[in-house]
mmCIF file of C-alpha atoms in Angstrom:
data_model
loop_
_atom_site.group_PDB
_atom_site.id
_atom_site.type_symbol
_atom_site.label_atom_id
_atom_site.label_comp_id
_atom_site.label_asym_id
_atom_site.label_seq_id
_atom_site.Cartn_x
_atom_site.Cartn_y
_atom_site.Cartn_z
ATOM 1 C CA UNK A 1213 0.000 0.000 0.000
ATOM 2 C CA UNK A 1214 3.211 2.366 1.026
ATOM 3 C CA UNK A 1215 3.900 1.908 -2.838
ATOM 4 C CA UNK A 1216 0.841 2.550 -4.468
ATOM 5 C CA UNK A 1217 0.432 5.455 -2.288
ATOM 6 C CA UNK A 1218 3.947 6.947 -3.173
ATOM 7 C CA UNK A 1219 3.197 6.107 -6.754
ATOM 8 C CA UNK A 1220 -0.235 8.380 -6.471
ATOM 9 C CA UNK A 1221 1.240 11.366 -4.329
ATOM 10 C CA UNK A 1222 5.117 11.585 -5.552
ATOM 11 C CA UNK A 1223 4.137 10.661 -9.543
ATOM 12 C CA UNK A 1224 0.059 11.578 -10.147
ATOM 13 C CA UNK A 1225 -0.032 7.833 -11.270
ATOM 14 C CA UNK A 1226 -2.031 5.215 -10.086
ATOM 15 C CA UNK A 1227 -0.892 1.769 -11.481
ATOM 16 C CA UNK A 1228 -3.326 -0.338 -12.820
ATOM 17 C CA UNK A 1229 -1.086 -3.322 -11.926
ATOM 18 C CA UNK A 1230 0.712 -4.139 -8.595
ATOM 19 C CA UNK A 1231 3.177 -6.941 -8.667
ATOM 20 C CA UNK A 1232 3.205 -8.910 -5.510
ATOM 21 C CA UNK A 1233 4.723 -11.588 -5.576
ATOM 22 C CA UNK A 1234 8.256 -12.434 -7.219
ATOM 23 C CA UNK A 1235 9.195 -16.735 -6.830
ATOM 24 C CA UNK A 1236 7.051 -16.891 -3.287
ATOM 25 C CA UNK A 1237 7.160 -20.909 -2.597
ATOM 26 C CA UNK A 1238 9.828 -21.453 -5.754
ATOM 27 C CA UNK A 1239 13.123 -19.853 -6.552
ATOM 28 C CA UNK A 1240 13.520 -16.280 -4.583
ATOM 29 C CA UNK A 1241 11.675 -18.441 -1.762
ATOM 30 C CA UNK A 1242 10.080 -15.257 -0.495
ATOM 31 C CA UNK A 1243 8.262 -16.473 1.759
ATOM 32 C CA UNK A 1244 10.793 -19.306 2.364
ATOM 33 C CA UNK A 1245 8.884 -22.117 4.656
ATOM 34 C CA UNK A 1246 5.220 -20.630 3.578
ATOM 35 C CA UNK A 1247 2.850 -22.915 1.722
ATOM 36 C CA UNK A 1248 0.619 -22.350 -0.839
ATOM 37 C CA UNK A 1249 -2.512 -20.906 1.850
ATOM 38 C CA UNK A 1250 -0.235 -18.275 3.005
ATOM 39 C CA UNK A 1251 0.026 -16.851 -0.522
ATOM 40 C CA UNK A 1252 -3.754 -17.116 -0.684
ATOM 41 C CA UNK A 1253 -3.868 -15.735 2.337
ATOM 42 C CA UNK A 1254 -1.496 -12.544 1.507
ATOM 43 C CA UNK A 1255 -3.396 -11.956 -1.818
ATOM 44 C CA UNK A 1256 -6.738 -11.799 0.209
ATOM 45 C CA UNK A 1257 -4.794 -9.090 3.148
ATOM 46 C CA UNK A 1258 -3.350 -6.810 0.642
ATOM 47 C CA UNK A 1259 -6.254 -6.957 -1.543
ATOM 48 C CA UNK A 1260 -8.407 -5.723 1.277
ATOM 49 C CA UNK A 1261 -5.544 -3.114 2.527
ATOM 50 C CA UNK A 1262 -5.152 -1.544 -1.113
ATOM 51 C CA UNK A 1263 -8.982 -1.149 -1.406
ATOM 52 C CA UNK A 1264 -9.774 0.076 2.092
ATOM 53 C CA UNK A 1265 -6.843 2.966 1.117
ATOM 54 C CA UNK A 1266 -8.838 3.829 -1.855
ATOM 55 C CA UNK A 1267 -7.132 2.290 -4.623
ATOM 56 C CA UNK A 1268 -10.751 -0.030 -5.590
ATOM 57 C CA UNK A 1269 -9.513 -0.812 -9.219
ATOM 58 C CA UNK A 1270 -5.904 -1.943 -8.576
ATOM 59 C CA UNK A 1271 -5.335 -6.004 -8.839
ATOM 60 C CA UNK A 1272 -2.530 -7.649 -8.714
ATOM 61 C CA UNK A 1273 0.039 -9.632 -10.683
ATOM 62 C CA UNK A 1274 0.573 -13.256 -9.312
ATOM 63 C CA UNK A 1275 2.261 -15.585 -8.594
ATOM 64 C CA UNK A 1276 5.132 -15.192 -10.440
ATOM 65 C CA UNK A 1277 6.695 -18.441 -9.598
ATOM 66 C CA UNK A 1278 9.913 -19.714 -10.727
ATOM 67 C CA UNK A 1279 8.648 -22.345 -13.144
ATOM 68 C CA UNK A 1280 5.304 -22.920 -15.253
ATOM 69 C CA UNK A 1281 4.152 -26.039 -13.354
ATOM 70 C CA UNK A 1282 4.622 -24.013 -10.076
ATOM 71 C CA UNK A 1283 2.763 -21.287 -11.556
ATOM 72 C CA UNK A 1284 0.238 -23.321 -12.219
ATOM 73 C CA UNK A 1285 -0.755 -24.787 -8.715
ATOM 74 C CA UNK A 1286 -0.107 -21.444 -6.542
ATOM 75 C CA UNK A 1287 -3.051 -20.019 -9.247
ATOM 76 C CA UNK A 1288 -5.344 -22.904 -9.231
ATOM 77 C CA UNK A 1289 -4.957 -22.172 -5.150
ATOM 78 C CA UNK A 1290 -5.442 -18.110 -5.597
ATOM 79 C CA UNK A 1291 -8.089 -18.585 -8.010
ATOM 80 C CA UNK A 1292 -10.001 -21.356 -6.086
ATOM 81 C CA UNK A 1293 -10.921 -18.825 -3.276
ATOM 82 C CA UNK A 1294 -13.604 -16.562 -4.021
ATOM 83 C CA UNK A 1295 -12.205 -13.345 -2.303
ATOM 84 C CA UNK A 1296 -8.876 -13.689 -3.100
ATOM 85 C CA UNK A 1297 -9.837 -14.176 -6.832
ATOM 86 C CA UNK A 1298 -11.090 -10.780 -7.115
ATOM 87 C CA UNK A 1299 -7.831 -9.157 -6.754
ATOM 88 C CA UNK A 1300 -6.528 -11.078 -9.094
ATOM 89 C CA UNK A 1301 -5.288 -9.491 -12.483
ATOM 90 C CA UNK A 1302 -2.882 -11.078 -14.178
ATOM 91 C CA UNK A 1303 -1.509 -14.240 -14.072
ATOM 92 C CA UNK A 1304 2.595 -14.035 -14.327
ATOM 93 C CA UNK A 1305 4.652 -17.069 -14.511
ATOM 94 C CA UNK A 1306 8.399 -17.083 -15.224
ATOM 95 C CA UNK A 1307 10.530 -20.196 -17.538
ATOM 96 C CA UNK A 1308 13.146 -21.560 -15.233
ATOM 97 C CA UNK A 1309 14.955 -23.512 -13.744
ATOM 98 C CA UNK A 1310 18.228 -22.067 -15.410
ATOM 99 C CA UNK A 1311 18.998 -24.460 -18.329
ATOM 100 C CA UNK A 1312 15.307 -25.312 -18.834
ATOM 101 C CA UNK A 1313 13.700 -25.320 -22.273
ATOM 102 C CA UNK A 1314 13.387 -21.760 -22.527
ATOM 103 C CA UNK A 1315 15.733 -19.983 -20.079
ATOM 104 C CA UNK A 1316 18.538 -21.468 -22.170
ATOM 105 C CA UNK A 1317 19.373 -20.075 -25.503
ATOM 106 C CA UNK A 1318 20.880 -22.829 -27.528
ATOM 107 C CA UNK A 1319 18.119 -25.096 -26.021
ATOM 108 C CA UNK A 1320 15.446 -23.130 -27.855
ATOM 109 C CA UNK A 1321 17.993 -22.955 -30.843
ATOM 110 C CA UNK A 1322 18.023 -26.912 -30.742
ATOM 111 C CA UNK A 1323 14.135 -27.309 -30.776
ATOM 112 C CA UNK A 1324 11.922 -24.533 -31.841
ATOM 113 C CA UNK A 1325 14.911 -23.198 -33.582
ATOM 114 C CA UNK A 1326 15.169 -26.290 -35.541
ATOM 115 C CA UNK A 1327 11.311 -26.665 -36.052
ATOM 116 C CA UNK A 1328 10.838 -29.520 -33.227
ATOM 117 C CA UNK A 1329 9.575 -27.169 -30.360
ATOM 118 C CA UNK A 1330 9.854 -29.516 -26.481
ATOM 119 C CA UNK A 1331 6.927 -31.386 -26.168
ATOM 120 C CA UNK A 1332 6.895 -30.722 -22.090
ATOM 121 C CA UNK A 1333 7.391 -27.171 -22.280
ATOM 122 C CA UNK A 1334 4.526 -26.548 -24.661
ATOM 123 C CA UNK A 1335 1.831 -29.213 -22.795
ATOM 124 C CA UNK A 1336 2.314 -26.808 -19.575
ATOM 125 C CA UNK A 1337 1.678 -23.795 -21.643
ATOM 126 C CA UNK A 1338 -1.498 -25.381 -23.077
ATOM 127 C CA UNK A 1339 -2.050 -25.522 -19.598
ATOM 128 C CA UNK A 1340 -1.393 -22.309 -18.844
ATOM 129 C CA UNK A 1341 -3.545 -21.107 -21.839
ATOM 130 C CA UNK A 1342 -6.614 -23.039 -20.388
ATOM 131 C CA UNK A 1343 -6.158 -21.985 -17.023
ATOM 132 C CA UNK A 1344 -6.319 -17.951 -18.271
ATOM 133 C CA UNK A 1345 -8.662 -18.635 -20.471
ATOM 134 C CA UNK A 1346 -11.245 -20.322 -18.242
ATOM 135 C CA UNK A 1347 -10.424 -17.662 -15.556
ATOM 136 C CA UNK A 1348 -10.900 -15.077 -18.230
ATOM 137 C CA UNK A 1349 -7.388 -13.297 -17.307
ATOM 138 C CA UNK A 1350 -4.552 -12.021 -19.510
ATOM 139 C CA UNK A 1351 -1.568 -14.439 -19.098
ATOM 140 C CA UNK A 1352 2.057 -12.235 -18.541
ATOM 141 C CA UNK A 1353 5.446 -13.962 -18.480
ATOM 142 C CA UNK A 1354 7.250 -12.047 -16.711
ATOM 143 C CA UNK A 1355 10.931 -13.115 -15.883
ATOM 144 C CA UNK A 1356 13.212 -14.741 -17.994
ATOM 145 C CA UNK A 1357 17.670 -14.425 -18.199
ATOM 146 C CA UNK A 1358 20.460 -16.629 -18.021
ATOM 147 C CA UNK A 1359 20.313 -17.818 -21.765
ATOM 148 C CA UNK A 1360 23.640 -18.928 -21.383
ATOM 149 C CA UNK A 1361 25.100 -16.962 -24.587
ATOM 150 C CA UNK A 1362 26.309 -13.769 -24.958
ATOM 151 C CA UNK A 1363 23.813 -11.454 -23.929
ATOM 152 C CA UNK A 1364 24.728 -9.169 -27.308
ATOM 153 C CA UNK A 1365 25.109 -11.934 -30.212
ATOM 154 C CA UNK A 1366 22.661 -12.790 -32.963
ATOM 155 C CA UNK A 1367 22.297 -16.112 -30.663
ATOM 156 C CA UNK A 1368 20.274 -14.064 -27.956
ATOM 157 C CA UNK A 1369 18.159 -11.976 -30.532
ATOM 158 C CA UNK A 1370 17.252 -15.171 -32.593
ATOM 159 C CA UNK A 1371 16.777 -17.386 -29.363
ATOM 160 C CA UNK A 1372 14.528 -14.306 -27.579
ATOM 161 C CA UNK A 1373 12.373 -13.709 -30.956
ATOM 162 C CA UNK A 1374 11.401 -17.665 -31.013
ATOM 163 C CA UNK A 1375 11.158 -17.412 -27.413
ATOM 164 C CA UNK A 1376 8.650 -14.513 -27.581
ATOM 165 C CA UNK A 1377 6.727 -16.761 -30.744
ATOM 166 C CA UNK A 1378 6.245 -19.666 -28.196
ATOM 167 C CA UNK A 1379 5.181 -17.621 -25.398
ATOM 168 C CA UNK A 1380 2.198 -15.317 -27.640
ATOM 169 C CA UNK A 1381 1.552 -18.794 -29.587
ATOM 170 C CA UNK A 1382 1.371 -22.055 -27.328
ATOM 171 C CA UNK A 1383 0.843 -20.081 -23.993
ATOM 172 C CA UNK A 1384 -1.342 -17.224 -25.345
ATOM 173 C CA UNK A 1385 0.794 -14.974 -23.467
ATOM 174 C CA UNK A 1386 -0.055 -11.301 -24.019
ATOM 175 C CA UNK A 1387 2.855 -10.061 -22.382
ATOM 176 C CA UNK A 1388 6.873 -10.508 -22.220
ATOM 177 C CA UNK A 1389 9.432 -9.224 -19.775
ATOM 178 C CA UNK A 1390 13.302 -9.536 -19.480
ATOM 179 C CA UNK A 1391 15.150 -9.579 -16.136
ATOM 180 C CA UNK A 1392 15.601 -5.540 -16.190
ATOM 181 C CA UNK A 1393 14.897 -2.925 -18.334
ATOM 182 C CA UNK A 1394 17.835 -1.703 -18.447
ATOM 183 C CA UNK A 1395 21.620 -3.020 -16.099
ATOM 184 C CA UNK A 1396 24.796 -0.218 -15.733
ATOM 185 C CA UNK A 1397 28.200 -1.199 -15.078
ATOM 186 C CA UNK A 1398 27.816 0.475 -11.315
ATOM 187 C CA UNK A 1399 24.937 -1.874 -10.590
ATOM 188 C CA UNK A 1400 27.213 -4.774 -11.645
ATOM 189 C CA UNK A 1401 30.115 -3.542 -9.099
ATOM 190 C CA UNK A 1402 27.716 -3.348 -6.716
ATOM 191 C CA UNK A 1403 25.576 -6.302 -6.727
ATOM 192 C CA UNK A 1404 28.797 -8.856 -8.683
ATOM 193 C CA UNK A 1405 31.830 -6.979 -7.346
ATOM 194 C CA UNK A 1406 33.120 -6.923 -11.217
ATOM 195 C CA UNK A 1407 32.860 -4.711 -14.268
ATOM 196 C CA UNK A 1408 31.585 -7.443 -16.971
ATOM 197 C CA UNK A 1409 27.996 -6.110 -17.888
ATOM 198 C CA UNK A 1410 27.937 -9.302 -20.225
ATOM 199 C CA UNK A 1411 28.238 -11.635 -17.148
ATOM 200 C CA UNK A 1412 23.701 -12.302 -17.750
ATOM 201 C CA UNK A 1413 21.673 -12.472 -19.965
ATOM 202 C CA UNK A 1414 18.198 -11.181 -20.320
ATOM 203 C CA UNK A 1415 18.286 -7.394 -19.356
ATOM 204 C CA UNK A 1416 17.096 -5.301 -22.286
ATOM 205 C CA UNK A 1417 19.639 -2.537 -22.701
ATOM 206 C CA UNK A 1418 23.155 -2.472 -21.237
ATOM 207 C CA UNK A 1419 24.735 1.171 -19.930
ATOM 208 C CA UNK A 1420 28.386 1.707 -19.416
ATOM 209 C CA UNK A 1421 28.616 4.757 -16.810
ATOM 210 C CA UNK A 1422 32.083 5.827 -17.324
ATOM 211 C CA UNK A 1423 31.724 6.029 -20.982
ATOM 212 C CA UNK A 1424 27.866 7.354 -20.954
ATOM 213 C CA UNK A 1425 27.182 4.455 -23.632
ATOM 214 C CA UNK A 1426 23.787 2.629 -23.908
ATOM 215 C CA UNK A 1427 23.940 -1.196 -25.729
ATOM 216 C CA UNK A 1428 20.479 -2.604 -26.648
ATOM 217 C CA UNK A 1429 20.777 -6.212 -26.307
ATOM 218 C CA UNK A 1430 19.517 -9.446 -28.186
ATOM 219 C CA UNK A 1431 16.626 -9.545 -26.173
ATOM 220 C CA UNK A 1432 16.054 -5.658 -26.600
ATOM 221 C CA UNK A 1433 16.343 -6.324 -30.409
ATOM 222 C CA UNK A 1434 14.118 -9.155 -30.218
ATOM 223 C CA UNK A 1435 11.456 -7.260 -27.992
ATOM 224 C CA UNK A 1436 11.678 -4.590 -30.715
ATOM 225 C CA UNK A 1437 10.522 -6.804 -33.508
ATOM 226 C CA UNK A 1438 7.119 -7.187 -31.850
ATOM 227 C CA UNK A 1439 6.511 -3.989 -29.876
ATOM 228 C CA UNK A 1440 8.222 -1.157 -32.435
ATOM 229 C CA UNK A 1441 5.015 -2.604 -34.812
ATOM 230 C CA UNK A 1442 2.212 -3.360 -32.376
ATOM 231 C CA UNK A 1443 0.116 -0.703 -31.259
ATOM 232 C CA UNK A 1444 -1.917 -0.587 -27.872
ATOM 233 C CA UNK A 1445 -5.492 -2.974 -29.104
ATOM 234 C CA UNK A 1446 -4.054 -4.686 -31.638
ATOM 235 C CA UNK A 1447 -5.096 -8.246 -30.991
ATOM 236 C CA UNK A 1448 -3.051 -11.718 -32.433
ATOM 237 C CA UNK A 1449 -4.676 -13.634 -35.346
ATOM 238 C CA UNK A 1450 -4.023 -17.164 -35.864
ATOM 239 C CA UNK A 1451 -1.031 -17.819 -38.188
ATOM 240 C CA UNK A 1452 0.677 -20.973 -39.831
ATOM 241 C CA UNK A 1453 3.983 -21.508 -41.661
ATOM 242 C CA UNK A 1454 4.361 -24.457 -44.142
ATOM 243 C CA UNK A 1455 8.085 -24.613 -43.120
ATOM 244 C CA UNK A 1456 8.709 -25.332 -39.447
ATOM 245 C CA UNK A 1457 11.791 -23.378 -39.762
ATOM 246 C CA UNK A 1458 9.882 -20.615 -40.964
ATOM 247 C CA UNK A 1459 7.771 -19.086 -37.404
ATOM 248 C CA UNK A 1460 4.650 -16.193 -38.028
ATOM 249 C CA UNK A 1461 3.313 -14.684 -35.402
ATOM 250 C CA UNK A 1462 0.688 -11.804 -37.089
ATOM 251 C CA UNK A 1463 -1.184 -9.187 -35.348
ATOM 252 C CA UNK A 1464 -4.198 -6.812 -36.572
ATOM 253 C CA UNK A 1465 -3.685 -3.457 -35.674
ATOM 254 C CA UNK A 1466 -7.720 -1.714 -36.770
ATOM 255 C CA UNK A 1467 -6.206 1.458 -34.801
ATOM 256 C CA UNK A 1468 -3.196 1.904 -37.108
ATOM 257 C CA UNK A 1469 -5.179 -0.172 -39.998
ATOM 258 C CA UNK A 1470 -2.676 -2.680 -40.335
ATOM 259 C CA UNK A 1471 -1.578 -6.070 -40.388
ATOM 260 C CA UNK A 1472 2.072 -7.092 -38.473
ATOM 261 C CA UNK A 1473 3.566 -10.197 -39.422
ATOM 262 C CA UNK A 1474 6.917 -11.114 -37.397
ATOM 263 C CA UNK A 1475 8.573 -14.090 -39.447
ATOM 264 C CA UNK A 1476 12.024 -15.421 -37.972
ATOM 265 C CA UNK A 1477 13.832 -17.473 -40.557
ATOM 266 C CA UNK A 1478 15.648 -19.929 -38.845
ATOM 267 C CA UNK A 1479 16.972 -21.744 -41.763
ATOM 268 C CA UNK A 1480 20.731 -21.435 -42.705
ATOM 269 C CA UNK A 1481 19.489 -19.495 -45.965
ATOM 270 C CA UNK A 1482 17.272 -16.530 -47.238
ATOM 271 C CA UNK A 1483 13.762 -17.768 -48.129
ATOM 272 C CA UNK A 1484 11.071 -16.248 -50.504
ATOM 273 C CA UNK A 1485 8.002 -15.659 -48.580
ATOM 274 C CA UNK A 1486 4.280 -15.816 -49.811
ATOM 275 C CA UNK A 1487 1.665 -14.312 -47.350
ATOM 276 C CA UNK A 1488 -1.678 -15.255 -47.713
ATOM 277 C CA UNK A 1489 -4.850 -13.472 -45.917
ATOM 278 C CA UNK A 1490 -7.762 -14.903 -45.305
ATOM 279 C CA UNK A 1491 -10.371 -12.914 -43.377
ATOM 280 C CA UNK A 1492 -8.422 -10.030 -43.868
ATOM 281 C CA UNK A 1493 -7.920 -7.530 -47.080
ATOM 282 C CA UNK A 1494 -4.788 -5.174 -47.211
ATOM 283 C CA UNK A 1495 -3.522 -2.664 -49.755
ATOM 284 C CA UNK A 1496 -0.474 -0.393 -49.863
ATOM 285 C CA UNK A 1497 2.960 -1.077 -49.359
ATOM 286 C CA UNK A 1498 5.044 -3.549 -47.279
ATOM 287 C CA UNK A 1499 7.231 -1.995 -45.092
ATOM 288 C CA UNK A 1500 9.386 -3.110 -42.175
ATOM 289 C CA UNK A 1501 12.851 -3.901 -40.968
ATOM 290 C CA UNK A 1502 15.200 -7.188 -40.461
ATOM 291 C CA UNK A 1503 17.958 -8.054 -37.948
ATOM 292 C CA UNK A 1504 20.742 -10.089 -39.129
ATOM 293 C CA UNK A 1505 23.751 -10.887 -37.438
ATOM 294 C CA UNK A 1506 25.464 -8.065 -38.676
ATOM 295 C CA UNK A 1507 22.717 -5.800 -38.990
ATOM 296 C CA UNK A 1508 19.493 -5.776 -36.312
ATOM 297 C CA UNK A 1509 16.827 -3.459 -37.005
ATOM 298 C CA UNK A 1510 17.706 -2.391 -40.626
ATOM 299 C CA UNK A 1511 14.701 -0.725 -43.270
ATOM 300 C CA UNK A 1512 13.519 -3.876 -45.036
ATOM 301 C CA UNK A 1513 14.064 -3.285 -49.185
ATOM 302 C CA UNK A 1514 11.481 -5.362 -50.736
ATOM 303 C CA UNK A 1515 10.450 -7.283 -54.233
ATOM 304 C CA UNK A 1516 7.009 -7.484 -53.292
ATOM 305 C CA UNK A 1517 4.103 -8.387 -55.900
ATOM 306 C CA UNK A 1518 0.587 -8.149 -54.979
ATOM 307 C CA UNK A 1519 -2.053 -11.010 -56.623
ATOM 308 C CA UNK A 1520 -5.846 -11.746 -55.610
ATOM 309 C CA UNK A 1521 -4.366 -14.224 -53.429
ATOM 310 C CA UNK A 1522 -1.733 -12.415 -51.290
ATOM 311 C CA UNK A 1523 1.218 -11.177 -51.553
ATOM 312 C CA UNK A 1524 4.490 -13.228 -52.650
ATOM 313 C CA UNK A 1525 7.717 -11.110 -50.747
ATOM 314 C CA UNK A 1526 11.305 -11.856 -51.622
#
């Protein structure tokens, strides 16, 4: 409540979101030795603090746990009690264990990088999906690092863009979060006693105090690809690839009037892309951008030629 109330008196902001739980019974172990009715229990206090200081339309962000299976049974718990489901937001799971299917970097590489996405890790997002969807509640992840590459290679941009895929696409995710925002060299003497800002990944942009320079990462670039093009309503259509080494994820933006198509190529070759639409009529030009591992972010040149049945992009 201290927070939401410095939020609304310092700032003139009240957030529509309060995150209050980070690993509880997993990971962190916040509430190390607490069981699953003490974080039903905390949901239901705070709930009832917030609205008896006035804040009546804040909910909260749980549970946050450390894996997707842990996530899982806090929620079923939270959203099994009456009261404590009506503070309830967001549901916010993160992907570890560190090395798991997608915390690690060349593990996603190896299988929805090479079109054979894990079979476990996308069962517990079906569950996932159901559980939000039956609950009627938008699903966040929101914690992931430690990909286990270097945190500014082509590796972590291709590896977070997939990642980001899976999450909107088997989990029905609607939102995606790094580690931090942003990591400086002082916070890394601080927290690691050392200077190497590389040392994690899965912060979004990298800041070098002494030398006042800011590094976007691959996980910043990959972020980009999706946010720089979606605008606030747009909603995700259903998309398919004939090549499983060819991953869609499409949006349709009626604010902006547009459709957003994010295709990752992860063959070892450029491909020639035909887009279809069904349900959907467009006009005008193509435009975009395209990272590469020289290049992330670069205006996208296109041969594009438009037919009654789509348009066929090279």
């Amino acid at each position: 409540t201290a927070g939401a109330i410095y939020w609304r008196d310092t700032h003139g902001i009240v957030p529509r979101y309060l995150m209050l739980f980070n690993e509880p019974l997993s990971g962190n172990g916040e509430l190390d030795g607490g069981t699953t009715q003490e974080v039903v229990d905390i949901v239901k206090a705070a709930g009832s603090r917030l609205r008896a200081a006035g804040f009546g339309e804040m909910t909260f962000v749980v549970p946050n746990e450390e894996t997707e299976r842990q996530t899982l049974e806090t929620t079923r718990a939270i959203l099994a009690d009456a009261e404590a489901r009506q503070y309830v937001g967001v549901i916010g799971y993160h992907t570890y264990p560190y090395g798991s299917a997608y915390a690690d970097i060349n593990r996603i590489l190896a299988t929805s990088g090479s079109g054979q996405p894990d079979a476990q890790a996308l069962a517990v997002r079906g569950e996932l999906a159901a559980l939000a969807q039956q609950a009627g509640l938008p699903l966040w992840m929101t914690e992931v690092s430690h990909g286990a590459v270097d945190p500014l290679s082509f590796d972590a941009l291709r590896g977070r863009a997939i990642h980001i895929h899976d999450e909107l696409v088997y989990a029905g995710a609607s939102g995606y979060f790094g580690m931090f925002s942003m990591w400086d060299r002082a916070s890394q003497r601080q927290h690691f006693g050392n200077d190497d800002l590389g040392q994690i990944e899965g912060h979004i942009a990298l800041i070098d105090n002494a030398n006042s320079t800011v590094q976007i990462t691959g996980m910043g670039y990959a972020i980009g690809h999706y946010a720089r093009w979606i605008g606030v309503g747009a909603l995700r259509v259903e998309a398919t690839s004939s090549d499983p080494l060819l991953l869609v994820t499409a949006f349709h933006d009626s604010q902006a009037s547009r459709v957003v198509l994010v295709l990752i190529n992860n063959a070892e070759r450029e491909q020639a892309v035909e887009i279809q639409l069904q349900g959907l009529t467009a006009s005008g030009a193509i435009t975009g951008e395209q990272s590469t591992a020289d290049r992330p972010w670069q205006p996208l040149v296109l041969a594009e030629a438009v037919t009654a049945e789509g348009w066929a992009v090279t």
